[in-house]
Amino acid sequence: MNDQNNMTKENSIYIGEGVVFSGTIKAPNQAVISGKFEGELDARDVLIGASGVVTGKTTAQFVDVKGELNESVTSRELLIVRATGRVNGTVTYGEIEIERGGQVKGDMIQR
């Protein structure tokens, strides 16, 4: 992998399209999910790509959703749901931004 690719950041994890992972991830930096993840995800920043599907408990400072996020999410600072994003479940956030077309279904709690 090329060091200039932002997916190679230290203390980060990248789950590529077509990859299916179940378990627990604790990443001090970024978690970039373009595949399918099920379980508990804790990172500073969680970025869910358009093809990404995350199901379980997600906790981060910053969450950016272009794909699908299910069950529960806590975004201590900012949650962005892009036009292609879908969030289903319990959502706890500091601030939230939902682009036109983005979907949020479930309980919403502002911190």
GROMACS .gro file of C-alpha atoms in nm:
model
  111
    1MET     CA    1   0.000   0.000   0.000
    2ASN     CA    2   0.111   0.353  -0.074
    3ASP     CA    3   0.186   0.567   0.237
    4GLN     CA    4   0.006   0.864   0.082
    5ASN     CA    5  -0.321   0.671   0.086
    6ASN     CA    6  -0.520   0.802   0.385
    7MET     CA    7  -0.627   0.445   0.466
    8THR     CA    8  -0.274   0.369   0.594
    9LYS     CA    9  -0.291   0.600   0.898
   10GLU     CA   10  -0.136   0.458   1.212
   11ASN     CA   11  -0.378   0.324   1.473
   12SER     CA   12  -0.656   0.299   1.210
   13ILE     CA   13  -0.846   0.011   1.054
   14TYR     CA   14  -0.994  -0.027   0.708
   15ILE     CA   15  -1.253  -0.291   0.620
   16GLY     CA   16  -1.280  -0.301   0.243
   17GLU     CA   17  -1.577  -0.363   0.019
   18GLY     CA   18  -1.664  -0.734   0.012
   19VAL     CA   19  -1.502  -0.797   0.353
   20VAL     CA   20  -1.729  -0.927   0.634
   21PHE     CA   21  -1.605  -0.888   0.992
   22SER     CA   22  -1.773  -0.978   1.322
   23GLY     CA   23  -1.627  -0.891   1.660
   24THR     CA   24  -1.492  -0.596   1.856
   25ILE     CA   25  -1.275  -0.317   1.719
   26LYS     CA   26  -1.109  -0.045   1.926
   27ALA     CA   27  -0.910   0.192   1.704
   28PRO     CA   28  -0.739   0.500   1.854
   29ASN     CA   29  -0.766   0.685   1.521
   30GLN     CA   30  -1.002   0.605   1.229
   31ALA     CA   31  -1.222   0.311   1.140
   32VAL     CA   32  -1.319   0.315   0.773
   33ILE     CA   33  -1.587   0.061   0.686
   34SER     CA   34  -1.671  -0.013   0.323
   35GLY     CA   35  -1.762  -0.378   0.384
   36LYS     CA   36  -1.988  -0.534   0.648
   37PHE     CA   37  -1.913  -0.510   1.020
   38GLU     CA   38  -2.114  -0.658   1.305
   39GLY     CA   39  -2.026  -0.609   1.670
   40GLU     CA   40  -1.879  -0.334   1.885
   41LEU     CA   41  -1.687  -0.052   1.718
   42ASP     CA   42  -1.503   0.218   1.913
   43ALA     CA   43  -1.279   0.469   1.733
   44ARG     CA   44  -1.201   0.840   1.731
   45ASP     CA   45  -1.356   0.874   1.382
   46VAL     CA   46  -1.590   0.626   1.214
   47LEU     CA   47  -1.634   0.666   0.840
   48ILE     CA   48  -1.889   0.439   0.674
   49GLY     CA   49  -1.856   0.426   0.296
   50ALA     CA   50  -2.151   0.404   0.056
   51SER     CA   51  -2.118   0.022   0.043
   52GLY     CA   52  -2.055  -0.010   0.418
   53VAL     CA   53  -2.299  -0.169   0.663
   54VAL     CA   54  -2.234  -0.151   1.038
   55THR     CA   55  -2.460  -0.333   1.284
   56GLY     CA   56  -2.402  -0.318   1.659
   57LYS     CA   57  -2.278  -0.061   1.909
   58THR     CA   58  -2.075   0.222   1.755
   59THR     CA   59  -1.900   0.487   1.966
   60ALA     CA   60  -1.684   0.772   1.834
   61GLN     CA   61  -1.610   1.143   1.852
   62PHE     CA   62  -1.706   1.188   1.485
   63VAL     CA   63  -1.924   0.963   1.266
   64ASP     CA   64  -1.977   1.010   0.891
   65VAL     CA   65  -2.237   0.779   0.733
   66LYS     CA   66  -2.264   0.728   0.356
   67GLY     CA   67  -2.381   0.367   0.391
   68GLU     CA   68  -2.587   0.201   0.664
   69LEU     CA   69  -2.554   0.212   1.044
   70ASN     CA   70  -2.784  -0.006   1.256
   71GLU     CA   71  -2.859  -0.063   1.626
   72SER     CA   72  -2.692   0.206   1.840
   73VAL     CA   73  -2.452   0.491   1.773
   74THR     CA   74  -2.298   0.747   2.008
   75SER     CA   75  -2.122   1.035   1.837
   76ARG     CA   76  -1.978   1.257   2.111
   77GLU     CA   77  -1.916   1.550   1.876
   78LEU     CA   78  -2.070   1.533   1.528
   79LEU     CA   79  -2.279   1.280   1.338
   80ILE     CA   80  -2.314   1.342   0.964
   81VAL     CA   81  -2.567   1.141   0.765
   82ARG     CA   82  -2.491   1.189   0.396
   83ALA     CA   83  -2.754   1.183   0.120
   84THR     CA   84  -2.694   0.808   0.068
   85GLY     CA   85  -2.676   0.734   0.443
   86ARG     CA   86  -2.924   0.538   0.654
   87VAL     CA   87  -2.916   0.524   1.035
   88ASN     CA   88  -3.157   0.292   1.219
   89GLY     CA   89  -3.172   0.256   1.597
   90THR     CA   90  -3.075   0.463   1.901
   91VAL     CA   91  -2.876   0.770   1.806
   92THR     CA   92  -2.691   0.981   2.066
   93TYR     CA   93  -2.507   1.285   1.934
   94GLY     CA   94  -2.346   1.617   2.024
   95GLU     CA   95  -2.444   1.775   1.693
   96ILE     CA   96  -2.613   1.619   1.391
   97GLU     CA   97  -2.614   1.707   1.023
   98ILE     CA   98  -2.845   1.524   0.782
   99GLU     CA   99  -2.807   1.588   0.411
  100ARG     CA  100  -3.115   1.592   0.190
  101GLY     CA  101  -3.199   1.226   0.121
  102GLY     CA  102  -3.026   1.096   0.434
  103GLN     CA  103  -3.245   0.882   0.662
  104VAL     CA  104  -3.254   0.850   1.041
  105LYS     CA  105  -3.508   0.617   1.205
  106GLY     CA  106  -3.530   0.548   1.577
  107ASP     CA  107  -3.466   0.728   1.905
  108MET     CA  108  -3.258   1.045   1.889
  109ILE     CA  109  -3.089   1.181   2.202
  110GLN     CA  110  -2.882   1.499   2.208
  111ARG     CA  111  -2.591   1.489   2.457
   0.00000   0.00000   0.00000
